[in-house]
PDB file of C-alpha atoms in Angstrom:
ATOM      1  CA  UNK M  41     -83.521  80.977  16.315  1.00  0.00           C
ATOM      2  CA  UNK M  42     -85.697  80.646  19.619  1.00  0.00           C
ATOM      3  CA  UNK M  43     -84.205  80.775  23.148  1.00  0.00           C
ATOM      4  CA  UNK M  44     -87.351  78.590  24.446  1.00  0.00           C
ATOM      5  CA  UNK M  45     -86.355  76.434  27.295  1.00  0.00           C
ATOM      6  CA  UNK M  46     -86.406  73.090  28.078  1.00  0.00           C
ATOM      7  CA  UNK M  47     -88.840  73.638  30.992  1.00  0.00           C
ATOM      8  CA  UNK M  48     -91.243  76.086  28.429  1.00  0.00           C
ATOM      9  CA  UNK M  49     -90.736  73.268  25.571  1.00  0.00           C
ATOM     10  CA  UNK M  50     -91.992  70.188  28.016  1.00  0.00           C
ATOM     11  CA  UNK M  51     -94.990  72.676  29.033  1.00  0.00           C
ATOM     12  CA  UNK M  52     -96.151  73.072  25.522  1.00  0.00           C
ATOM     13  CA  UNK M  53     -95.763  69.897  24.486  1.00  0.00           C
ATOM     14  CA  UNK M  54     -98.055  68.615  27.430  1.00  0.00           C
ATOM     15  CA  UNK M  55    -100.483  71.475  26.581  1.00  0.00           C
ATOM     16  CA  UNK M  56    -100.273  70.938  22.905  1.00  0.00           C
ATOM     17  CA  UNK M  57    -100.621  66.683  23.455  1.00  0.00           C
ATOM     18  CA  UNK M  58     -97.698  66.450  21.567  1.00  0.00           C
ATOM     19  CA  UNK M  59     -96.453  62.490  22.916  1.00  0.00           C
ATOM     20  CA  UNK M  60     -98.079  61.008  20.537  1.00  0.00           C
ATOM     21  CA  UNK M  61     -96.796  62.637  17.136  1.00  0.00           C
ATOM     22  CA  UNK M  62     -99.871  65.179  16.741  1.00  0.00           C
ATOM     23  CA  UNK M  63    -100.288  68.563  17.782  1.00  0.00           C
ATOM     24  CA  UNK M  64    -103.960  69.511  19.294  1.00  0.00           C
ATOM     25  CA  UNK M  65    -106.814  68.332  16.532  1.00  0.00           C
ATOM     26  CA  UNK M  66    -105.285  69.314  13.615  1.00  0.00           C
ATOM     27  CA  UNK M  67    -104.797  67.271  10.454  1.00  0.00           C
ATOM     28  CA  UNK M  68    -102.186  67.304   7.644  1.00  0.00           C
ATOM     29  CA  UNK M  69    -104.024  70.034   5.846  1.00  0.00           C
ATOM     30  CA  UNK M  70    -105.204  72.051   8.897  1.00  0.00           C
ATOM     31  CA  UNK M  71    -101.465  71.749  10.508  1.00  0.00           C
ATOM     32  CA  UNK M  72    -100.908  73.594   6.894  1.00  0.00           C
ATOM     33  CA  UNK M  73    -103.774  75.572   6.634  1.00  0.00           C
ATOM     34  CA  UNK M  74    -103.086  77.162  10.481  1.00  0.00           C
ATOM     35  CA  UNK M  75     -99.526  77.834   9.826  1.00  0.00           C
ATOM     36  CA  UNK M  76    -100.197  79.305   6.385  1.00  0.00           C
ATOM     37  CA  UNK M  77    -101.842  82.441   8.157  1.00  0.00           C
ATOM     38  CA  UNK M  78     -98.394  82.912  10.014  1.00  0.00           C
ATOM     39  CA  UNK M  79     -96.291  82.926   6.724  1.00  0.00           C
ATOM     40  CA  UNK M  80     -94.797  79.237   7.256  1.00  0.00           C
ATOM     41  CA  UNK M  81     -94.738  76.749   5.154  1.00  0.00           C
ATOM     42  CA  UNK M  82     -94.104  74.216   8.040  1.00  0.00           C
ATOM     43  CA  UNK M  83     -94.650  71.614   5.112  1.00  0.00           C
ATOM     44  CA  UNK M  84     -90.682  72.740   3.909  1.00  0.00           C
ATOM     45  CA  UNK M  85     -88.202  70.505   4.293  1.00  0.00           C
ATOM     46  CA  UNK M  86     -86.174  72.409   6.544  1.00  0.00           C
ATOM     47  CA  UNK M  87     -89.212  71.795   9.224  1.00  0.00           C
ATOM     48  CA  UNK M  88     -89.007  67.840   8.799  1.00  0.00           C
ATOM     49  CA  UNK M  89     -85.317  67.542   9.438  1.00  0.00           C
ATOM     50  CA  UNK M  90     -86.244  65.976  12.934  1.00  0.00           C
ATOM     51  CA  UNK M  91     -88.893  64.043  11.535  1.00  0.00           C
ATOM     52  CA  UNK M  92     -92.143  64.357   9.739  1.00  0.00           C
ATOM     53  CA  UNK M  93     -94.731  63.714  12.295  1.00  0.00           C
ATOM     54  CA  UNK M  94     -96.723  67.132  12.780  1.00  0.00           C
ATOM     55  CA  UNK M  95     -95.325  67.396  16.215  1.00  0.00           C
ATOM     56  CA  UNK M  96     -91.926  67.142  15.083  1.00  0.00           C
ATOM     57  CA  UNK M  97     -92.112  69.204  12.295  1.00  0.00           C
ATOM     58  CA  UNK M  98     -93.562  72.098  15.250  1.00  0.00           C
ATOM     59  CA  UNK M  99     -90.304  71.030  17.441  1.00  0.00           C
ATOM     60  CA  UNK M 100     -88.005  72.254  14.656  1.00  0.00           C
ATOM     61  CA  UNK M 101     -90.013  75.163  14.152  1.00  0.00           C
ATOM     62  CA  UNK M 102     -89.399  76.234  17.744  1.00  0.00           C
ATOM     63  CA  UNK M 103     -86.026  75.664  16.849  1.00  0.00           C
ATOM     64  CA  UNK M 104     -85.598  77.742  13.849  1.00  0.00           C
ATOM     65  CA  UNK M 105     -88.225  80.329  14.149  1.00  0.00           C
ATOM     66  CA  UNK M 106     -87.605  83.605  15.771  1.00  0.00           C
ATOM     67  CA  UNK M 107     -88.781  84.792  19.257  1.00  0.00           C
ATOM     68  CA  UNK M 108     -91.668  86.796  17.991  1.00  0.00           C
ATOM     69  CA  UNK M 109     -92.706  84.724  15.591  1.00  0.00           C
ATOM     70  CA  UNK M 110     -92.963  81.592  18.010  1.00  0.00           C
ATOM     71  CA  UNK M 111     -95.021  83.503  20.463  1.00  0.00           C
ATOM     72  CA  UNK M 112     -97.335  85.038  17.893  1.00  0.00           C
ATOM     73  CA  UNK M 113     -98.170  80.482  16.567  1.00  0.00           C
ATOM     74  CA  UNK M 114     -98.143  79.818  20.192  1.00  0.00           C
ATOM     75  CA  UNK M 115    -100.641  82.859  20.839  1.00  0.00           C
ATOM     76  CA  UNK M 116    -102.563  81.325  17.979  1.00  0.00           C
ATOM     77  CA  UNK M 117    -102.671  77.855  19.000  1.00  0.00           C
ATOM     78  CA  UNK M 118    -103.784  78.631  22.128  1.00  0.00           C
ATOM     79  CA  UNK M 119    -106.380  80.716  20.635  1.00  0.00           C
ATOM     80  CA  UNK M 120    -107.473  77.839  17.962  1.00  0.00           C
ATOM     81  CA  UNK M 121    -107.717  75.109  21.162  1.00  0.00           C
ATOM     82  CA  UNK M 122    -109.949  77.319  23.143  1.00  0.00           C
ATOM     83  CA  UNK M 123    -112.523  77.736  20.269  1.00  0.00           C
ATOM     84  CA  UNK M 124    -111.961  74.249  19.287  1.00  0.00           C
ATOM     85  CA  UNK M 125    -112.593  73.316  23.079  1.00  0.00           C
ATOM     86  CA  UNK M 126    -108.996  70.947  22.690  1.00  0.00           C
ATOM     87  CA  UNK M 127    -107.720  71.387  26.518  1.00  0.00           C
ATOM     88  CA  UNK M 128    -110.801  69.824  27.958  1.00  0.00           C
ATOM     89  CA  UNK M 129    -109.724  69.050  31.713  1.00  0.00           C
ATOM     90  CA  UNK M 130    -106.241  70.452  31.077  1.00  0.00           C
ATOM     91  CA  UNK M 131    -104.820  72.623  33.895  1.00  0.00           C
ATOM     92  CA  UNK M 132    -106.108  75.913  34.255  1.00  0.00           C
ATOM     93  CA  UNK M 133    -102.314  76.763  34.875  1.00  0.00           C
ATOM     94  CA  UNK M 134    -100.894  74.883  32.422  1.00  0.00           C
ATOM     95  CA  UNK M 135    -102.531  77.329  30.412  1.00  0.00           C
ATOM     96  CA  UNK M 136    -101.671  80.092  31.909  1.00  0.00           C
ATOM     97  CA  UNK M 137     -98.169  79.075  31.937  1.00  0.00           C
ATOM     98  CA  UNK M 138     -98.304  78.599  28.000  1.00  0.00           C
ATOM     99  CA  UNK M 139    -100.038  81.937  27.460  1.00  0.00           C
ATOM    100  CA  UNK M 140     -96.780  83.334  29.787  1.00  0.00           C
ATOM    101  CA  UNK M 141     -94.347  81.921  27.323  1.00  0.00           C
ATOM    102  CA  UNK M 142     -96.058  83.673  24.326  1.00  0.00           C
ATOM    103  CA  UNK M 143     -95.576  86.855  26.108  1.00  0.00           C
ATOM    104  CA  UNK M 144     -92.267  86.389  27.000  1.00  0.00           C
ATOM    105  CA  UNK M 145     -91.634  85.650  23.431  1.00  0.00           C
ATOM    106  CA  UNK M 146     -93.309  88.433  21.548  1.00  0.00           C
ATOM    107  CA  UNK M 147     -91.935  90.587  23.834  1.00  0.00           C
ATOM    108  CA  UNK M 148     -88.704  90.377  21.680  1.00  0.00           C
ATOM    109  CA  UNK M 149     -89.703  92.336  19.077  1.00  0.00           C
ATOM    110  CA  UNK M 150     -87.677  91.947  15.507  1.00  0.00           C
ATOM    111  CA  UNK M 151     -87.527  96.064  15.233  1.00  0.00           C
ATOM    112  CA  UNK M 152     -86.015  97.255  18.237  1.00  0.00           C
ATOM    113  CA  UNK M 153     -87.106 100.805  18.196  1.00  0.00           C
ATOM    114  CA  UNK M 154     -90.928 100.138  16.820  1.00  0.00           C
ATOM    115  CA  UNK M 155     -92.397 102.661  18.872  1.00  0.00           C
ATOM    116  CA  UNK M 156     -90.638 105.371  17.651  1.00  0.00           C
ATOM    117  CA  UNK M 157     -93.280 104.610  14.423  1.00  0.00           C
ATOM    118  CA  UNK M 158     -95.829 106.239  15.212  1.00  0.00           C
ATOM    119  CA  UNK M 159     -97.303 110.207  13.997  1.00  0.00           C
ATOM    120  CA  UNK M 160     -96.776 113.441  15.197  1.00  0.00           C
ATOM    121  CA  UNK M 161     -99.555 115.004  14.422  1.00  0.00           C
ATOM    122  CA  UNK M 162    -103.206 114.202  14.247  1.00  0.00           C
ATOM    123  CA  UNK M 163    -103.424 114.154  10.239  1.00  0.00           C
ATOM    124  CA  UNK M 164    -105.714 110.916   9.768  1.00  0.00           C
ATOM    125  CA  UNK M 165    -103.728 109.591   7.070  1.00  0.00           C
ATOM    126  CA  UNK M 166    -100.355 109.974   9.059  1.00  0.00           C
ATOM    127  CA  UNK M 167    -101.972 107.790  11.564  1.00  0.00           C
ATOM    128  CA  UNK M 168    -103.192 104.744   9.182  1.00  0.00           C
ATOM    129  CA  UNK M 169     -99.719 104.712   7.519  1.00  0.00           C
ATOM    130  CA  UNK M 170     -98.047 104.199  11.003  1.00  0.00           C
ATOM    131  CA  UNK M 171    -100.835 101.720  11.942  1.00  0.00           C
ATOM    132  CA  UNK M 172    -100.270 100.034   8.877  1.00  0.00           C
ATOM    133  CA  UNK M 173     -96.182  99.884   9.420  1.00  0.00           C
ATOM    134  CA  UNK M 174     -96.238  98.889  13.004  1.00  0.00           C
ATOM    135  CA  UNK M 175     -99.114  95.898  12.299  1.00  0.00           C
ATOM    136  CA  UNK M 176     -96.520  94.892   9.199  1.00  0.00           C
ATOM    137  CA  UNK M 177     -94.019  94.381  12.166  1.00  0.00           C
ATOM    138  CA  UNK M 178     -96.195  92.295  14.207  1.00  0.00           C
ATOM    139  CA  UNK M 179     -97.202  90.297  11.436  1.00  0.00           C
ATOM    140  CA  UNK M 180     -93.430  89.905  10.656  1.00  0.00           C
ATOM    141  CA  UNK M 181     -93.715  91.074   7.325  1.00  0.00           C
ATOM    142  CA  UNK M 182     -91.323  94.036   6.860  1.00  0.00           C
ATOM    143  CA  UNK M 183     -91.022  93.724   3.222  1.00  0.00           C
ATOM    144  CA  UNK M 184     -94.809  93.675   2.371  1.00  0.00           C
ATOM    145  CA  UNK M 185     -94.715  97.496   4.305  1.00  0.00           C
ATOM    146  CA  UNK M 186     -91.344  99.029   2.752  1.00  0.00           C
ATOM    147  CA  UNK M 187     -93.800 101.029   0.610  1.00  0.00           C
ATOM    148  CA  UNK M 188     -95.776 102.346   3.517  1.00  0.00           C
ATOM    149  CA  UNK M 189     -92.596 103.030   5.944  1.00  0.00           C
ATOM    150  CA  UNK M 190     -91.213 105.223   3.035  1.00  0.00           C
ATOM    151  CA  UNK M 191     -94.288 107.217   3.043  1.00  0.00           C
ATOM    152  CA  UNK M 192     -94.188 107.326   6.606  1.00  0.00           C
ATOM    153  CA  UNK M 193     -90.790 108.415   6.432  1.00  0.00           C
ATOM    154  CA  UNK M 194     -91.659 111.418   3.811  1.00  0.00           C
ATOM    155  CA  UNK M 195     -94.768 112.566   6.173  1.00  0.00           C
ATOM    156  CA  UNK M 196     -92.498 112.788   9.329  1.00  0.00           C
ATOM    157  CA  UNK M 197     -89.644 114.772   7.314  1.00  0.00           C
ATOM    158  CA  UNK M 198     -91.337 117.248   5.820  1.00  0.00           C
ATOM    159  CA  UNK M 199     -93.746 117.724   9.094  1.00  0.00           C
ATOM    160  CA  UNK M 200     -90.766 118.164  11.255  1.00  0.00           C
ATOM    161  CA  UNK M 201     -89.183 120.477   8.436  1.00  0.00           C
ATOM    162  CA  UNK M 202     -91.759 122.755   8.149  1.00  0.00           C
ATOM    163  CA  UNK M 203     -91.097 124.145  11.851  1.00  0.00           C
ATOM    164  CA  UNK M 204     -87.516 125.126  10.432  1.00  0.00           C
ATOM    165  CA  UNK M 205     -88.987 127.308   7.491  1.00  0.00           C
ATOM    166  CA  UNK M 206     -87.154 124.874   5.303  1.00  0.00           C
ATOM    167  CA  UNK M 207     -88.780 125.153   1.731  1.00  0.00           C
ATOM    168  CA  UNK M 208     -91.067 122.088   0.873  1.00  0.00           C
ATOM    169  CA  UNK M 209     -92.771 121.022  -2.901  1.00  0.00           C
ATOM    170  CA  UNK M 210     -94.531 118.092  -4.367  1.00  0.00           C
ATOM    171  CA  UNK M 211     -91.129 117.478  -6.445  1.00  0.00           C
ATOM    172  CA  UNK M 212     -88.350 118.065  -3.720  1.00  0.00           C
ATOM    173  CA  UNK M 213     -87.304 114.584  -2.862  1.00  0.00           C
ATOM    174  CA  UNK M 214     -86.848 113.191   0.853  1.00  0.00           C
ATOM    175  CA  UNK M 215     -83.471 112.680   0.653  1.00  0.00           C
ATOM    176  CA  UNK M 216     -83.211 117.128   0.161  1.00  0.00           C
ATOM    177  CA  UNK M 217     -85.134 117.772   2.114  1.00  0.00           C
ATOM    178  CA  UNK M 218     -83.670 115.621   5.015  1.00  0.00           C
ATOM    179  CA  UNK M 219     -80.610 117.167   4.073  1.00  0.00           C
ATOM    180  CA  UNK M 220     -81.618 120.917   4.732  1.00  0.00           C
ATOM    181  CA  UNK M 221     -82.691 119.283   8.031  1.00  0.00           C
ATOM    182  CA  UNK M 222     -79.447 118.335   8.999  1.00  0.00           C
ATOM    183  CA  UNK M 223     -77.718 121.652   8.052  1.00  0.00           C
ATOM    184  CA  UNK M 224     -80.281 123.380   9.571  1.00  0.00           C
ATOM    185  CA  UNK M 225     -79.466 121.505  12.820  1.00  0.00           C
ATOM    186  CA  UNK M 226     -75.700 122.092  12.689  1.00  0.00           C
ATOM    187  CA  UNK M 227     -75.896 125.942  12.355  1.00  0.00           C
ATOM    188  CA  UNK M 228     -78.423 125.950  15.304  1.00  0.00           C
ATOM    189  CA  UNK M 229     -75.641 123.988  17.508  1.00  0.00           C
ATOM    190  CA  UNK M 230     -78.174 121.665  18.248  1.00  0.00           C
ATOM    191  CA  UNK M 231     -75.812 118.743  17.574  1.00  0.00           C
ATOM    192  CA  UNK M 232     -73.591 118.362  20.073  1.00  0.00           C
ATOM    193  CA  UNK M 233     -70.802 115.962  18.005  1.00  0.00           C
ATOM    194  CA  UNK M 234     -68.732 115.542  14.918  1.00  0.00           C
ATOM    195  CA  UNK M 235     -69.758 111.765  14.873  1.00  0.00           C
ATOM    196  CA  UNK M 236     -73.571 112.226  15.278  1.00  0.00           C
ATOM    197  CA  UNK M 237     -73.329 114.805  12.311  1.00  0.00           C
ATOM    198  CA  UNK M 238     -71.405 111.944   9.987  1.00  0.00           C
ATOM    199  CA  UNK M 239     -74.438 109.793  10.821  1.00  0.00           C
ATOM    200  CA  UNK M 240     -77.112 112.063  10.056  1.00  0.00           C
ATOM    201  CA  UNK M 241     -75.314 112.879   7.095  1.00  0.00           C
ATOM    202  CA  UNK M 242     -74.478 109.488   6.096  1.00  0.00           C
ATOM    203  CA  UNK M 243     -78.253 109.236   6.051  1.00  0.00           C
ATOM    204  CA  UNK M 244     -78.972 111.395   3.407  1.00  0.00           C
ATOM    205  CA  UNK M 245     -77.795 108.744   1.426  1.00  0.00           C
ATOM    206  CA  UNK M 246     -79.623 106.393   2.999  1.00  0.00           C
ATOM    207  CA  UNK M 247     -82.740 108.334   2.454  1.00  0.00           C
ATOM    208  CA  UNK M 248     -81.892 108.458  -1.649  1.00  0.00           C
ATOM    209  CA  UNK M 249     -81.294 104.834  -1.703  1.00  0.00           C
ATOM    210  CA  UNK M 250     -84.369 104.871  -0.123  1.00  0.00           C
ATOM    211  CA  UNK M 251     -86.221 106.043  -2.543  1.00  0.00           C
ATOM    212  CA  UNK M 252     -84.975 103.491  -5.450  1.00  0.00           C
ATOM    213  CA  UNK M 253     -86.302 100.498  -2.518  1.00  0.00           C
ATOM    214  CA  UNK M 254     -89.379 101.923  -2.310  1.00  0.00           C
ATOM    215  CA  UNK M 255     -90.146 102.778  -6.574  1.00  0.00           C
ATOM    216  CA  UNK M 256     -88.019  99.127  -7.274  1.00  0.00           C
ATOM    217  CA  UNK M 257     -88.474  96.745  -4.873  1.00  0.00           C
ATOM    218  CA  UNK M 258     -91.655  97.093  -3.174  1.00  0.00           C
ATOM    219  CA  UNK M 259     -95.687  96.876  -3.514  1.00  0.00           C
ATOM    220  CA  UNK M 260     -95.496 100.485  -4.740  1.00  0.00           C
ATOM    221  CA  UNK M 261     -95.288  99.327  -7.880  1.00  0.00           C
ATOM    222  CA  UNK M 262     -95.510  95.657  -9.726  1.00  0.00           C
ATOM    223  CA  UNK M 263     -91.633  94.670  -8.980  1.00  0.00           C
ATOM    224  CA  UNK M 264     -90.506  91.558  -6.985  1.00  0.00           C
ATOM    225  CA  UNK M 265     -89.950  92.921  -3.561  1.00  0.00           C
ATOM    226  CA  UNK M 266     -87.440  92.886  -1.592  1.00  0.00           C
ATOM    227  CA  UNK M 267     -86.208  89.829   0.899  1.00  0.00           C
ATOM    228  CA  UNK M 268     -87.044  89.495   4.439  1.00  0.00           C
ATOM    229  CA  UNK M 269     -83.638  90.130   6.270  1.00  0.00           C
ATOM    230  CA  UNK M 270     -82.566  93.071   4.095  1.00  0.00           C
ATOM    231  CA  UNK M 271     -86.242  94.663   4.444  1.00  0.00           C
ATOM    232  CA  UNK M 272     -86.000  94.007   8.845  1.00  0.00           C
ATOM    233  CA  UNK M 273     -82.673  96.127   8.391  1.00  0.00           C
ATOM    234  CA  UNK M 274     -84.074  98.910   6.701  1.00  0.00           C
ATOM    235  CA  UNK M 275     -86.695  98.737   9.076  1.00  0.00           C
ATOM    236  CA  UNK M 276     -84.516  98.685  12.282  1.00  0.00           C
ATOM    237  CA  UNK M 277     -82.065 102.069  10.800  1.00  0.00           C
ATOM    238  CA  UNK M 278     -85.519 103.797  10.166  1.00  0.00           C
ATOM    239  CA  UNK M 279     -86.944 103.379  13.139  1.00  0.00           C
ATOM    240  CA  UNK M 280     -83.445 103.917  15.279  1.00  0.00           C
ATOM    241  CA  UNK M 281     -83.021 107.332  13.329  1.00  0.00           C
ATOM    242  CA  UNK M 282     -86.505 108.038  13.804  1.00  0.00           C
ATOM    243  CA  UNK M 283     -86.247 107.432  17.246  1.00  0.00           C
ATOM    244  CA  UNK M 284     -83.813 109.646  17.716  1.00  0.00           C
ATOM    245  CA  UNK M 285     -84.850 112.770  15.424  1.00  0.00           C
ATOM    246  CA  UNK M 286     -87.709 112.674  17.984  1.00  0.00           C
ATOM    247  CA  UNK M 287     -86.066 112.651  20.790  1.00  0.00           C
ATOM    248  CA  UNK M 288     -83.682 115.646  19.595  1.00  0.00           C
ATOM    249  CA  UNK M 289     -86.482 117.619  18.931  1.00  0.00           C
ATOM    250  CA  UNK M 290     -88.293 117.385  21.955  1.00  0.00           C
ATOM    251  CA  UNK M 291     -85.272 118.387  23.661  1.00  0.00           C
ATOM    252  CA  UNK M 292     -85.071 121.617  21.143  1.00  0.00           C
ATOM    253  CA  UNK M 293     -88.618 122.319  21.731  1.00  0.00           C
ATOM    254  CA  UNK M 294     -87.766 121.778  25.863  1.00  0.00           C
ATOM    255  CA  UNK M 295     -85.031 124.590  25.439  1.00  0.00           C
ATOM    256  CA  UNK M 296     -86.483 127.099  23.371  1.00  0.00           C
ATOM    257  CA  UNK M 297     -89.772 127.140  25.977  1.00  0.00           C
ATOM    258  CA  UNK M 298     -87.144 127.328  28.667  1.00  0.00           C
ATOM    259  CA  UNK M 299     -85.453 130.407  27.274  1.00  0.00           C
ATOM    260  CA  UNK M 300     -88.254 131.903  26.124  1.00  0.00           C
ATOM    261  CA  UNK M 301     -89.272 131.893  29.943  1.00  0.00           C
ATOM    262  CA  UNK M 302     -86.250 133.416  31.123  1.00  0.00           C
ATOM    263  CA  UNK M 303     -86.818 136.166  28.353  1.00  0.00           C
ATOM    264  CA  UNK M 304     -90.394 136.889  30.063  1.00  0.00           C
ATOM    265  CA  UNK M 305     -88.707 136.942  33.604  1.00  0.00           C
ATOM    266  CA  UNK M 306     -85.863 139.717  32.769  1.00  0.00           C
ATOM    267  CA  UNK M 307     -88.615 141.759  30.941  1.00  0.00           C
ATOM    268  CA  UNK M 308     -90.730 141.597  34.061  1.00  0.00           C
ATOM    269  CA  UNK M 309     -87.567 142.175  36.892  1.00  0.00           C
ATOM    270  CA  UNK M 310     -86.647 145.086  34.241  1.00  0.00           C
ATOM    271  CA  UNK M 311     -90.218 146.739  34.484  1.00  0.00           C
ATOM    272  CA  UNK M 312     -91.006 149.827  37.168  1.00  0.00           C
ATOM    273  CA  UNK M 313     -93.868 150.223  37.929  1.00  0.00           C
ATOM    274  CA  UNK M 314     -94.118 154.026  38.269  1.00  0.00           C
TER     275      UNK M 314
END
């Protein structure tokens, strides 16, 4: 559900020419056709419960579609009225305004920690699959990506493993190999509580269960794929773990450069020079 205001709903209804029952220039089919490209079927009767005018059926949808969603259509509309030269003598600000409230809007993102997907390292193909998983986002469609985000997933793992020596083949499955990771990390101290070693742990498990998702119930393979809610959950844990394995080891990689200074310093205060 929205949080769009009273004051942001009158604007777009002015901008949109909403009064009279229609939205912009748009007929049955286009009204269709436009929202079609967004993934709604605003032709559902859950959009006509208000009435079945196109510009009630959009007031309902600003009532029952997300923040990002909304200000991706409004983006859109926008977008369609300047080509289709719609505003005419329309304020300048007016627009402005509108274009304001589609910022605000997609500025709630449905994956809180999105920009913890992205490579780290320049391998081409590590960068496409994290292009591809954060564009899924933005086109909120987690499930079509689950595929992709496990791959992701894999590359980032075993990338990040490899710095620990930890042993790496075509057949050792993520969830292992995450799991030397982890063990790895608690006999280098680098974890700093019981509780943060249950959740890494716990996501081992994850990781496995992972694995069925991906193989079962995604466009990996010809299966129906999985629903939209459970598929934006999967989406937010992987990207808040992610998040965080990153951050961990930058710290690591902070202290080891920092002690590996000191090292050079005592070898240097230790050296006479005669």
């Amino acid at each position: 559900m929205s949080d769009l205001s009273g004051s942001e709903r009158r604007k777009l209804e002015k901008l949109l020419g909403m009064g009279s029952g229609y939205v912009l220039n748009f007929s049955d089919r286009t009204f269709g056709d436009f929202f079609d490209e967004y993934r709604v079927e605003i032709d559902n009767e859950q959009y006509k419960t208000g009435g079945t005018s196109k510009a009630n059926r959009m007031r309902t949808f600003w009532t029952v579609a997300n923040n990002h969603v909304l200000g991706r259509v409004i983006e859109g509309l926008i977008e369609y009225a300047n080509e289709e030269q719609c505003f005419g003598d329309s304020n300048p600000s007016l627009v402005t305004n509108c274009q304001n409230i589609a910022k605000r809007l997609l500025s709630d993102q449905p994956v809180a920690e999105l920009d913890a997907l992205t490579a780290i390292s320049d391998d081409y193909d590590f960068e496409i699959v994290a292009n591809h998983v954060r564009e899924a986002i933005d086109k909120n469609q987690p499930e079509a990506a689950l595929d992709r985000l496990h791959t992701f997933v894999n590359k980032l793992v075993r990338i990040t493993c490899e710095r620990y020596n930890i042993e790496i083949t075509v057949d050792k499955p993520l969830n292992s190999v995450f799991g030397e990771y982890v063990k790895k990390l608690r006999e280098d101290g680098h974890l700093e509580s019981a509780m943060t070693d249950r959740i890494l742990r716990t996501s081992i498990s994850v990781l496995e269960a992972f694995n069925d998702v991906r193989n079962n119930k995604s466009l990996a393979h010809d299966n129906p794929i999985l629903n939209y809610e459970e598929s934006l959950l999967i989406f937010n844990h992987v990207a808040a773990s992610i998040r965080f394995i990153k951050k961990l080891e930058a710290s690591i990689k902070t202290k080891s450069a920092t002690a590996l200074d000191k090292t050079k310093d005592t070898k240097n205060d230790d050296f006479i020079p005669f």
